[in-house]
mmCIF file of C-alpha atoms and ligand atoms in Angstrom:
data_model
loop_
_atom_site.group_PDB
_atom_site.id
_atom_site.type_symbol
_atom_site.label_atom_id
_atom_site.label_comp_id
_atom_site.label_asym_id
_atom_site.label_seq_id
_atom_site.Cartn_x
_atom_site.Cartn_y
_atom_site.Cartn_z
ATOM 1 C CA MET A 8 46.826 -6.024 -52.375
ATOM 2 C CA LYS A 9 44.293 -8.782 -52.287
ATOM 3 C CA SER A 10 42.799 -9.309 -55.683
ATOM 4 C CA ASN A 11 39.140 -9.823 -56.275
ATOM 5 C CA ARG A 12 39.515 -11.285 -59.701
ATOM 6 C CA LYS A 13 36.506 -12.377 -61.649
ATOM 7 C CA LYS A 14 35.324 -15.848 -60.864
ATOM 8 C CA HIS A 15 32.361 -16.069 -63.189
ATOM 9 C CA ASN A 16 31.518 -14.709 -66.538
ATOM 10 C CA LEU A 17 28.346 -12.835 -67.114
ATOM 11 C CA SER A 18 26.203 -15.781 -68.004
ATOM 12 C CA VAL A 19 22.680 -16.819 -67.099
ATOM 13 C CA PRO A 20 22.943 -19.392 -64.298
ATOM 14 C CA LYS A 21 21.467 -22.841 -64.688
ATOM 15 C CA GLU A 22 18.085 -23.372 -63.128
ATOM 16 C CA ASP A 23 17.891 -25.693 -60.114
ATOM 17 C CA PRO A 24 14.984 -28.009 -60.986
ATOM 18 C CA PHE A 25 14.456 -28.785 -57.295
ATOM 19 C CA PHE A 26 14.493 -25.381 -55.723
ATOM 20 C CA TYR A 27 11.544 -24.715 -53.432
ATOM 21 C CA THR A 28 10.295 -21.506 -51.934
ATOM 22 C CA ASP A 29 7.051 -20.363 -50.327
ATOM 23 C CA SER A 30 4.381 -18.662 -52.393
ATOM 24 C CA GLU A 31 4.798 -15.375 -50.555
ATOM 25 C CA THR A 32 8.476 -15.110 -51.426
ATOM 26 C CA LEU A 33 7.712 -16.154 -54.950
ATOM 27 C CA SER A 34 5.162 -13.393 -55.293
ATOM 28 C CA ILE A 35 7.558 -10.788 -53.899
ATOM 29 C CA LEU A 36 10.265 -11.868 -56.316
ATOM 30 C CA ASP A 37 7.807 -11.495 -59.136
ATOM 31 C CA LYS A 38 7.084 -7.918 -58.104
ATOM 32 C CA ILE A 39 10.784 -7.206 -57.800
ATOM 33 C CA ASN A 40 11.167 -8.307 -61.384
ATOM 34 C CA THR A 41 8.342 -5.976 -62.401
ATOM 35 C CA ILE A 42 9.838 -2.981 -60.596
ATOM 36 C CA SER A 43 13.263 -3.701 -62.080
ATOM 37 C CA LYS A 44 11.812 -2.980 -65.499
ATOM 38 C CA ARG A 45 11.244 0.621 -64.395
ATOM 39 C CA HIS A 46 14.529 1.216 -62.604
ATOM 40 C CA PRO A 47 17.342 -0.680 -60.898
ATOM 41 C CA ILE A 48 16.361 -2.132 -57.562
ATOM 42 C CA ASN A 49 18.067 -3.397 -54.397
ATOM 43 C CA VAL A 50 17.003 -6.455 -52.448
ATOM 44 C CA LEU A 51 18.410 -7.717 -49.193
ATOM 45 C CA VAL A 52 18.081 -11.418 -48.506
ATOM 46 C CA ALA A 53 18.640 -12.291 -44.871
ATOM 47 C CA GLY A 54 18.629 -15.630 -43.153
ATOM 48 C CA ARG A 55 20.790 -18.126 -41.405
ATOM 49 C CA GLN A 56 23.784 -19.857 -42.935
ATOM 50 C CA GLY A 57 22.852 -22.429 -45.566
ATOM 51 C CA CYS A 58 19.141 -21.647 -45.745
ATOM 52 C CA GLY A 59 19.211 -20.970 -49.477
ATOM 53 C CA LYS A 60 20.030 -17.264 -49.854
ATOM 54 C CA SER A 61 22.605 -17.654 -52.596
ATOM 55 C CA SER A 62 20.425 -20.245 -54.261
ATOM 56 C CA ILE A 63 17.371 -18.025 -54.429
ATOM 57 C CA VAL A 64 19.365 -15.217 -56.040
ATOM 58 C CA ARG A 65 20.746 -17.647 -58.605
ATOM 59 C CA GLN A 66 17.309 -19.103 -59.201
ATOM 60 C CA PHE A 67 15.827 -15.631 -59.737
ATOM 61 C CA ALA A 68 18.405 -14.959 -62.439
ATOM 62 C CA ALA A 69 17.917 -18.401 -63.978
ATOM 63 C CA VAL A 70 14.135 -18.194 -64.057
ATOM 64 C CA HIS A 71 14.143 -14.747 -65.650
ATOM 65 C CA ASN A 72 17.040 -15.459 -67.989
ATOM 66 C CA LYS A 73 19.170 -12.708 -66.565
ATOM 67 C CA PRO A 74 22.960 -12.715 -66.509
ATOM 68 C CA MET A 75 24.414 -12.870 -63.047
ATOM 69 C CA ALA A 76 27.645 -12.119 -61.228
ATOM 70 C CA THR A 77 28.563 -12.678 -57.586
ATOM 71 C CA PHE A 78 30.952 -10.577 -55.523
ATOM 72 C CA GLN A 79 32.283 -11.286 -52.075
ATOM 73 C CA VAL A 80 31.810 -8.085 -50.169
ATOM 74 C CA GLY A 81 32.848 -9.753 -46.918
ATOM 75 C CA ILE A 82 36.499 -9.886 -47.921
ATOM 76 C CA LEU A 83 36.884 -6.334 -49.174
ATOM 77 C CA SER A 84 39.392 -4.194 -47.365
ATOM 78 C CA GLU A 85 39.638 -1.350 -49.845
ATOM 79 C CA PRO A 86 36.732 0.567 -51.367
ATOM 80 C CA ALA A 87 37.989 0.341 -54.921
ATOM 81 C CA GLN A 88 38.733 -3.351 -54.773
ATOM 82 C CA LEU A 89 35.574 -4.393 -56.559
ATOM 83 C CA PHE A 90 36.320 -2.253 -59.570
ATOM 84 C CA GLY A 91 39.843 -3.100 -60.565
ATOM 85 C CA GLU A 92 43.490 -2.892 -59.681
ATOM 86 C CA TYR A 93 46.782 -1.528 -60.870
ATOM 87 C CA THR A 94 49.096 -4.087 -62.357
ATOM 88 C CA LEU A 95 52.617 -3.909 -63.633
ATOM 89 C CA GLU A 96 52.975 -5.105 -67.201
ATOM 90 C CA ASN A 97 56.268 -4.865 -69.074
ATOM 91 C CA GLY A 98 57.432 -2.267 -66.614
ATOM 92 C CA GLU A 99 54.327 -0.170 -67.099
ATOM 93 C CA THR A 100 51.582 0.395 -64.568
ATOM 94 C CA GLN A 101 48.183 -0.407 -65.962
ATOM 95 C CA TYR A 102 44.721 -0.324 -64.544
ATOM 96 C CA LYS A 103 42.915 -3.596 -64.934
ATOM 97 C CA GLN A 104 39.154 -3.484 -64.690
ATOM 98 C CA PHE A 105 37.393 -6.274 -62.802
ATOM 99 C CA LEU A 106 34.025 -7.817 -63.511
ATOM 100 C CA PHE A 107 32.028 -5.513 -61.237
ATOM 101 C CA PRO A 108 32.075 -2.373 -63.443
ATOM 102 C CA GLN A 109 31.153 -4.559 -66.384
ATOM 103 C CA ALA A 110 28.289 -6.207 -64.487
ATOM 104 C CA LEU A 111 26.687 -2.986 -63.343
ATOM 105 C CA GLN A 112 26.747 -1.629 -66.890
ATOM 106 C CA THR A 113 25.086 -4.770 -68.244
ATOM 107 C CA PRO A 114 21.314 -4.373 -68.709
ATOM 108 C CA ASN A 115 19.177 -6.699 -66.553
ATOM 109 C CA CYS A 116 22.191 -8.066 -64.719
ATOM 110 C CA VAL A 117 21.600 -9.715 -61.359
ATOM 111 C CA ILE A 118 24.412 -8.577 -59.093
ATOM 112 C CA HIS A 119 24.858 -10.645 -55.979
ATOM 113 C CA LEU A 120 26.763 -8.930 -53.172
ATOM 114 C CA GLU A 121 27.619 -11.637 -50.678
ATOM 115 C CA GLU A 122 27.913 -11.023 -46.955
ATOM 116 C CA ILE A 123 27.300 -7.329 -47.210
ATOM 117 C CA ASN A 124 27.196 -7.048 -43.418
ATOM 118 C CA ARG A 125 30.830 -7.779 -42.877
ATOM 119 C CA PRO A 126 33.320 -6.135 -45.165
ATOM 120 C CA GLU A 127 36.777 -6.118 -43.598
ATOM 121 C CA ASN A 128 36.672 -2.379 -43.723
ATOM 122 C CA PRO A 129 33.321 -0.544 -43.496
ATOM 123 C CA LYS A 130 34.663 2.080 -45.904
ATOM 124 C CA ALA A 131 34.609 -0.599 -48.552
ATOM 125 C CA LEU A 132 30.903 0.080 -48.869
ATOM 126 C CA ASN A 133 31.295 3.784 -49.620
ATOM 127 C CA MET A 134 31.755 3.377 -53.330
ATOM 128 C CA LEU A 135 28.903 0.946 -53.433
ATOM 129 C CA PHE A 136 26.715 3.466 -51.724
ATOM 130 C CA SER A 137 26.333 5.823 -54.674
ATOM 131 C CA ILE A 138 25.622 2.870 -56.921
ATOM 132 C CA LEU A 139 22.913 1.573 -54.623
ATOM 133 C CA SER A 140 21.432 4.996 -53.939
ATOM 134 C CA ASP A 141 19.228 7.010 -56.266
ATOM 135 C CA ASP A 142 22.213 8.357 -58.204
ATOM 136 C CA ARG A 143 23.014 4.915 -59.542
ATOM 137 C CA GLU A 144 26.377 6.112 -60.739
ATOM 138 C CA VAL A 145 29.901 6.553 -59.523
ATOM 139 C CA TRP A 146 32.882 8.463 -60.847
ATOM 140 C CA MET A 147 36.259 6.818 -60.961
ATOM 141 C CA ASP A 148 39.424 8.462 -62.221
ATOM 142 C CA GLU A 149 40.451 5.220 -63.849
ATOM 143 C CA LEU A 150 37.165 4.274 -65.479
ATOM 144 C CA GLY A 151 35.241 7.525 -65.762
ATOM 145 C CA LEU A 152 31.544 7.725 -64.986
ATOM 146 C CA LEU A 153 30.004 4.339 -64.328
ATOM 147 C CA LYS A 154 26.249 4.283 -64.659
ATOM 148 C CA VAL A 155 24.049 1.406 -63.551
ATOM 149 C CA ALA A 156 22.319 -0.094 -66.589
ATOM 150 C CA ASP A 157 18.555 -0.491 -66.932
ATOM 151 C CA GLY A 158 17.014 -3.488 -65.283
ATOM 152 C CA VAL A 159 19.890 -4.238 -62.929
ATOM 153 C CA VAL A 160 18.869 -6.005 -59.726
ATOM 154 C CA PHE A 161 21.245 -5.887 -56.763
ATOM 155 C CA PHE A 162 20.809 -8.699 -54.300
ATOM 156 C CA ALA A 163 22.726 -8.371 -51.071
ATOM 157 C CA THR A 164 22.817 -11.451 -48.884
ATOM 158 C CA LEU A 165 23.385 -11.279 -45.198
ATOM 159 C CA ASN A 166 24.125 -14.156 -42.861
ATOM 160 C CA GLU A 167 22.027 -13.871 -39.801
ATOM 161 C CA GLY A 168 23.275 -15.465 -36.638
ATOM 162 C CA ASP A 169 22.439 -15.401 -32.997
ATOM 163 C CA GLN A 170 25.084 -12.734 -32.515
ATOM 164 C CA PHE A 171 23.141 -10.088 -34.322
ATOM 165 C CA ILE A 172 19.644 -9.505 -35.471
ATOM 166 C CA GLY A 173 18.659 -8.590 -38.965
ATOM 167 C CA THR A 174 20.252 -5.647 -40.597
ATOM 168 C CA GLU A 175 21.429 -3.785 -37.530
ATOM 169 C CA LEU A 176 24.990 -4.043 -38.691
ATOM 170 C CA LEU A 177 24.188 -2.361 -41.963
ATOM 171 C CA ASP A 178 24.589 1.370 -42.211
ATOM 172 C CA PRO A 179 21.060 2.803 -41.749
ATOM 173 C CA ALA A 180 21.460 4.956 -44.843
ATOM 174 C CA LEU A 181 22.211 1.865 -46.832
ATOM 175 C CA ARG A 182 19.607 -0.294 -45.137
ATOM 176 C CA ASP A 183 16.582 1.772 -46.146
ATOM 177 C CA ARG A 184 17.442 1.448 -49.816
ATOM 178 C CA PHE A 185 16.717 -2.248 -49.869
ATOM 179 C CA TYR A 186 13.613 -4.347 -50.075
ATOM 180 C CA MET A 187 13.980 -7.106 -47.558
ATOM 181 C CA ILE A 188 13.349 -10.811 -47.919
ATOM 182 C CA LEU A 189 13.645 -12.962 -44.829
ATOM 183 C CA MET A 190 14.408 -16.612 -45.347
ATOM 184 C CA ASP A 191 14.334 -19.553 -43.017
ATOM 185 C CA TYR A 192 15.015 -23.247 -43.226
ATOM 186 C CA LEU A 193 12.518 -25.273 -45.205
ATOM 187 C CA PRO A 194 9.774 -27.162 -43.368
ATOM 188 C CA ASN A 195 10.384 -30.876 -42.856
ATOM 189 C CA GLU A 196 8.250 -32.223 -45.695
ATOM 190 C CA VAL A 197 9.866 -29.923 -48.210
ATOM 191 C CA GLU A 198 13.358 -30.571 -46.939
ATOM 192 C CA ARG A 199 12.680 -34.300 -47.204
ATOM 193 C CA GLU A 200 11.604 -33.785 -50.810
ATOM 194 C CA VAL A 201 14.748 -31.788 -51.602
ATOM 195 C CA LEU A 202 16.812 -34.500 -49.947
ATOM 196 C CA LEU A 203 15.181 -37.210 -52.035
ATOM 197 C CA GLN A 204 15.588 -35.282 -55.248
ATOM 198 C CA LYS A 205 19.107 -33.992 -54.759
ATOM 199 C CA THR A 206 20.766 -37.019 -53.211
ATOM 200 C CA GLU A 207 20.306 -40.641 -54.119
ATOM 201 C CA ILE A 208 18.942 -41.964 -50.879
ATOM 202 C CA SER A 209 15.851 -44.083 -50.280
ATOM 203 C CA GLN A 210 12.589 -42.934 -48.679
ATOM 204 C CA GLU A 211 13.531 -44.823 -45.497
ATOM 205 C CA GLN A 212 16.953 -43.216 -45.353
ATOM 206 C CA ALA A 213 15.419 -39.791 -45.936
ATOM 207 C CA ASP A 214 13.047 -40.380 -43.008
ATOM 208 C CA GLU A 215 15.973 -41.394 -40.832
ATOM 209 C CA VAL A 216 17.889 -38.260 -41.754
ATOM 210 C CA ILE A 217 14.919 -35.981 -41.153
ATOM 211 C CA ASN A 218 14.272 -37.639 -37.793
ATOM 212 C CA ALA A 219 17.856 -37.209 -36.747
ATOM 213 C CA ILE A 220 17.876 -33.603 -37.886
ATOM 214 C CA ASN A 221 14.732 -32.837 -35.943
ATOM 215 C CA LEU A 222 16.321 -34.270 -32.833
ATOM 216 C CA LEU A 223 19.429 -32.184 -33.392
ATOM 217 C CA ARG A 224 17.473 -29.023 -34.035
ATOM 218 C CA GLY A 225 15.278 -29.592 -31.014
ATOM 219 C CA ASN A 226 18.230 -30.247 -28.766
ATOM 220 C CA SER A 227 18.053 -27.271 -26.410
ATOM 221 C CA GLU A 228 21.225 -28.094 -24.461
ATOM 222 C CA ASN A 229 23.509 -27.671 -27.419
ATOM 223 C CA SER A 230 22.034 -25.348 -29.955
ATOM 224 C CA ILE A 231 23.336 -26.709 -33.224
ATOM 225 C CA GLU A 232 22.142 -25.221 -36.433
ATOM 226 C CA ILE A 233 21.497 -27.767 -39.098
ATOM 227 C CA SER A 234 21.104 -25.946 -42.367
ATOM 228 C CA THR A 235 19.653 -27.316 -45.570
ATOM 229 C CA ARG A 236 23.230 -27.441 -46.790
ATOM 230 C CA ILE A 237 24.189 -29.757 -43.917
ATOM 231 C CA THR A 238 21.088 -31.886 -44.470
ATOM 232 C CA LEU A 239 22.169 -32.363 -48.080
ATOM 233 C CA MET A 240 25.736 -33.162 -47.042
ATOM 234 C CA ILE A 241 24.413 -35.861 -44.709
ATOM 235 C CA GLY A 242 22.243 -37.224 -47.519
ATOM 236 C CA GLU A 243 25.129 -37.352 -49.984
ATOM 237 C CA MET A 244 27.334 -39.092 -47.470
ATOM 238 C CA ILE A 245 24.651 -41.741 -46.901
ATOM 239 C CA ALA A 246 24.100 -42.104 -50.645
ATOM 240 C CA ALA A 247 27.826 -42.780 -50.917
ATOM 241 C CA GLY A 248 27.421 -45.647 -48.479
ATOM 242 C CA ALA A 249 28.031 -44.097 -45.076
ATOM 243 C CA THR A 250 26.006 -44.967 -41.999
ATOM 244 C CA LEU A 251 23.818 -42.290 -40.424
ATOM 245 C CA LYS A 252 26.354 -41.979 -37.634
ATOM 246 C CA GLU A 253 29.261 -41.484 -40.019
ATOM 247 C CA ALA A 254 27.263 -38.961 -42.019
ATOM 248 C CA ILE A 255 26.379 -36.929 -38.945
ATOM 249 C CA VAL A 256 29.871 -37.053 -37.478
ATOM 250 C CA THR A 257 31.394 -35.765 -40.709
ATOM 251 C CA SER A 258 28.747 -33.174 -41.567
ATOM 252 C CA VAL A 259 27.807 -31.544 -38.269
ATOM 253 C CA GLN A 260 30.622 -29.352 -37.086
ATOM 254 C CA THR A 261 30.675 -29.154 -33.350
ATOM 255 C CA SER A 262 32.826 -30.112 -30.376
ATOM 256 C CA LYS A 263 33.632 -33.710 -29.551
ATOM 257 C CA GLU A 264 31.565 -33.475 -26.367
ATOM 258 C CA THR A 265 28.482 -32.180 -28.147
ATOM 259 C CA LEU A 266 28.863 -34.824 -30.816
ATOM 260 C CA GLU A 267 29.019 -37.545 -28.155
ATOM 261 C CA SER A 268 25.811 -36.362 -26.560
ATOM 262 C CA ILE A 269 24.121 -36.048 -29.935
ATOM 263 C CA LEU A 270 24.972 -39.621 -30.856
ATOM 264 C CA LEU A 271 23.710 -40.719 -27.481
ATOM 265 C CA SER A 272 20.395 -38.938 -27.906
ATOM 266 C CA LEU A 273 20.059 -40.414 -31.381
ATOM 267 C CA GLN A 274 20.872 -43.802 -29.875
ATOM 268 C CA LEU A 275 23.649 -44.265 -32.377
ATOM 269 C CA ASP A 276 26.033 -45.907 -29.923
ATOM 270 C CA ARG A 277 28.285 -43.540 -28.023
ATOM 271 C CA GLY A 278 31.863 -42.690 -28.858
ATOM 272 C CA TYR A 279 32.353 -41.489 -32.379
ATOM 273 C CA ARG A 280 35.862 -42.820 -32.356
ATOM 274 C CA GLN A 281 36.740 -45.505 -29.934
ATOM 275 C CA LYS A 282 40.397 -46.011 -30.548
ATOM 276 C CA ASN A 283 40.664 -49.349 -28.798
ATOM 277 C CA LYS A 284 37.986 -50.886 -30.982
ATOM 278 C CA THR A 285 39.021 -49.374 -34.264
ATOM 279 C CA GLU A 286 40.990 -51.455 -36.688
ATOM 280 C CA TYR A 287 43.912 -49.656 -38.330
ATOM 281 C CA ILE A 288 44.659 -50.363 -41.965
ATOM 282 C CA ARG A 289 47.359 -49.158 -44.337
ATOM 283 C CA TYR A 290 45.945 -46.475 -46.625
ATOM 284 C CA THR A 291 47.653 -47.257 -49.923
ATOM 285 C CA LYS A 292 46.552 -48.111 -53.473
ATOM 286 C CA ASP A 293 47.458 -51.786 -53.266
ATOM 287 C CA VAL A 294 45.577 -52.310 -49.996
ATOM 288 C CA LEU A 295 42.492 -50.468 -51.301
ATOM 289 C CA ASN A 296 42.462 -52.484 -54.517
ATOM 290 C CA SER A 297 42.966 -55.854 -52.851
HETATM 291 N N1 ADP B 1033 14.785 -23.903 -50.875
HETATM 292 C C1 ADP B 1033 15.690 -24.777 -51.324
HETATM 293 N N2 ADP B 1033 15.361 -25.707 -52.238
HETATM 294 C C2 ADP B 1033 16.303 -26.569 -52.676
HETATM 295 N N3 ADP B 1033 17.574 -26.593 -52.265
HETATM 296 C C3 ADP B 1033 17.958 -25.679 -51.348
HETATM 297 C C4 ADP B 1033 17.035 -24.737 -50.827
HETATM 298 N N4 ADP B 1033 17.674 -23.961 -49.934
HETATM 299 C C5 ADP B 1033 18.935 -24.388 -49.900
HETATM 300 N N5 ADP B 1033 19.116 -25.416 -50.740
HETATM 301 C C6 ADP B 1033 20.379 -26.111 -50.969
HETATM 302 O O1 ADP B 1033 21.161 -25.963 -49.789
HETATM 303 C C7 ADP B 1033 22.503 -25.578 -50.088
HETATM 304 C C8 ADP B 1033 22.856 -24.289 -49.397
HETATM 305 O O2 ADP B 1033 22.152 -23.195 -49.955
HETATM 306 P P1 ADP B 1033 22.804 -21.732 -50.145
HETATM 307 O O3 ADP B 1033 21.933 -21.003 -51.072
HETATM 308 O O4 ADP B 1033 24.238 -21.843 -50.507
HETATM 309 O O5 ADP B 1033 22.673 -21.138 -48.664
HETATM 310 P P2 ADP B 1033 23.134 -19.704 -48.099
HETATM 311 O O6 ADP B 1033 23.548 -18.852 -49.235
HETATM 312 O O7 ADP B 1033 21.933 -19.197 -47.373
HETATM 313 O O8 ADP B 1033 24.260 -19.997 -47.141
HETATM 314 C C9 ADP B 1033 22.597 -25.531 -51.604
HETATM 315 O O9 ADP B 1033 23.146 -26.747 -52.051
HETATM 316 C C10 ADP B 1033 21.160 -25.410 -52.082
HETATM 317 O O10 ADP B 1033 20.980 -26.031 -53.318
HETATM 318 MG MG1 MG B 1034 25.461 -17.935 -49.577
#
């Protein structure tokens, strides 16, 4: 049995001082907070990989001083897996409760359900269903009646790819119980700002990165998605002393062929590893320190 042990405690997450969102989303989140004071509420945040879905959930909790817990729904294979498991202790079988039952009984808790669109087994969502529906409670033999506490906000995040559109993969009965927030990558100017504030690169380097990223994103032959996460990885690599080429080669995950053509279009000399020209050095402490 795969365990889904608690990873976080129920604490208020730290605010990201450089988190940006558009005013529309901000206003919706504000209303969600208002509604949550009347009854628990469900919000679905959809958008491509690395566009800031997890971050916005965390920021919502941080800004409103709410405790938060995150659960990976994508790896669940058994419905009850979120709640707890049976363990053997001193020859006795015991039921060990996980963080999820505790979180949903904690007033004002922000509960982040990650990758709700792809649990290993669709039945894994059945037990969640009664918690997310108007009942807001579920009965378990092991734990009794679990009622969702006042003020709880469920955020489900869903990775949107080219393979599927929006929430089509979600059970319709589940889908219409969520408010929906659609996210996309930040516009250039804002992404540049985030890059400058979160990595230690210069204005010039930031411009170079943004230019390169625009070229990559606009490259119609090989559709490569460059998320904000990847942009930041490139920035950090450059801040650590890498060249733009090195940063791109290590951060953008794609085939060797695509990478070659990218470097060519960026005019960062071709061949990301030309064996005949590369010097080989012993990788040991004494060589590094000499
Ligand atoms: N709007 C934003 N403002 C500042 N940083 C952002 C923003 N969106 C994403 N990031 C940064 O990009 C990275 C990936 O974001 P994350 O929330 O994990 O994406 P997702 O959950 O959509 O895959 C994080 O390091 C986050 O801090
Ligand atoms: Mg995420």
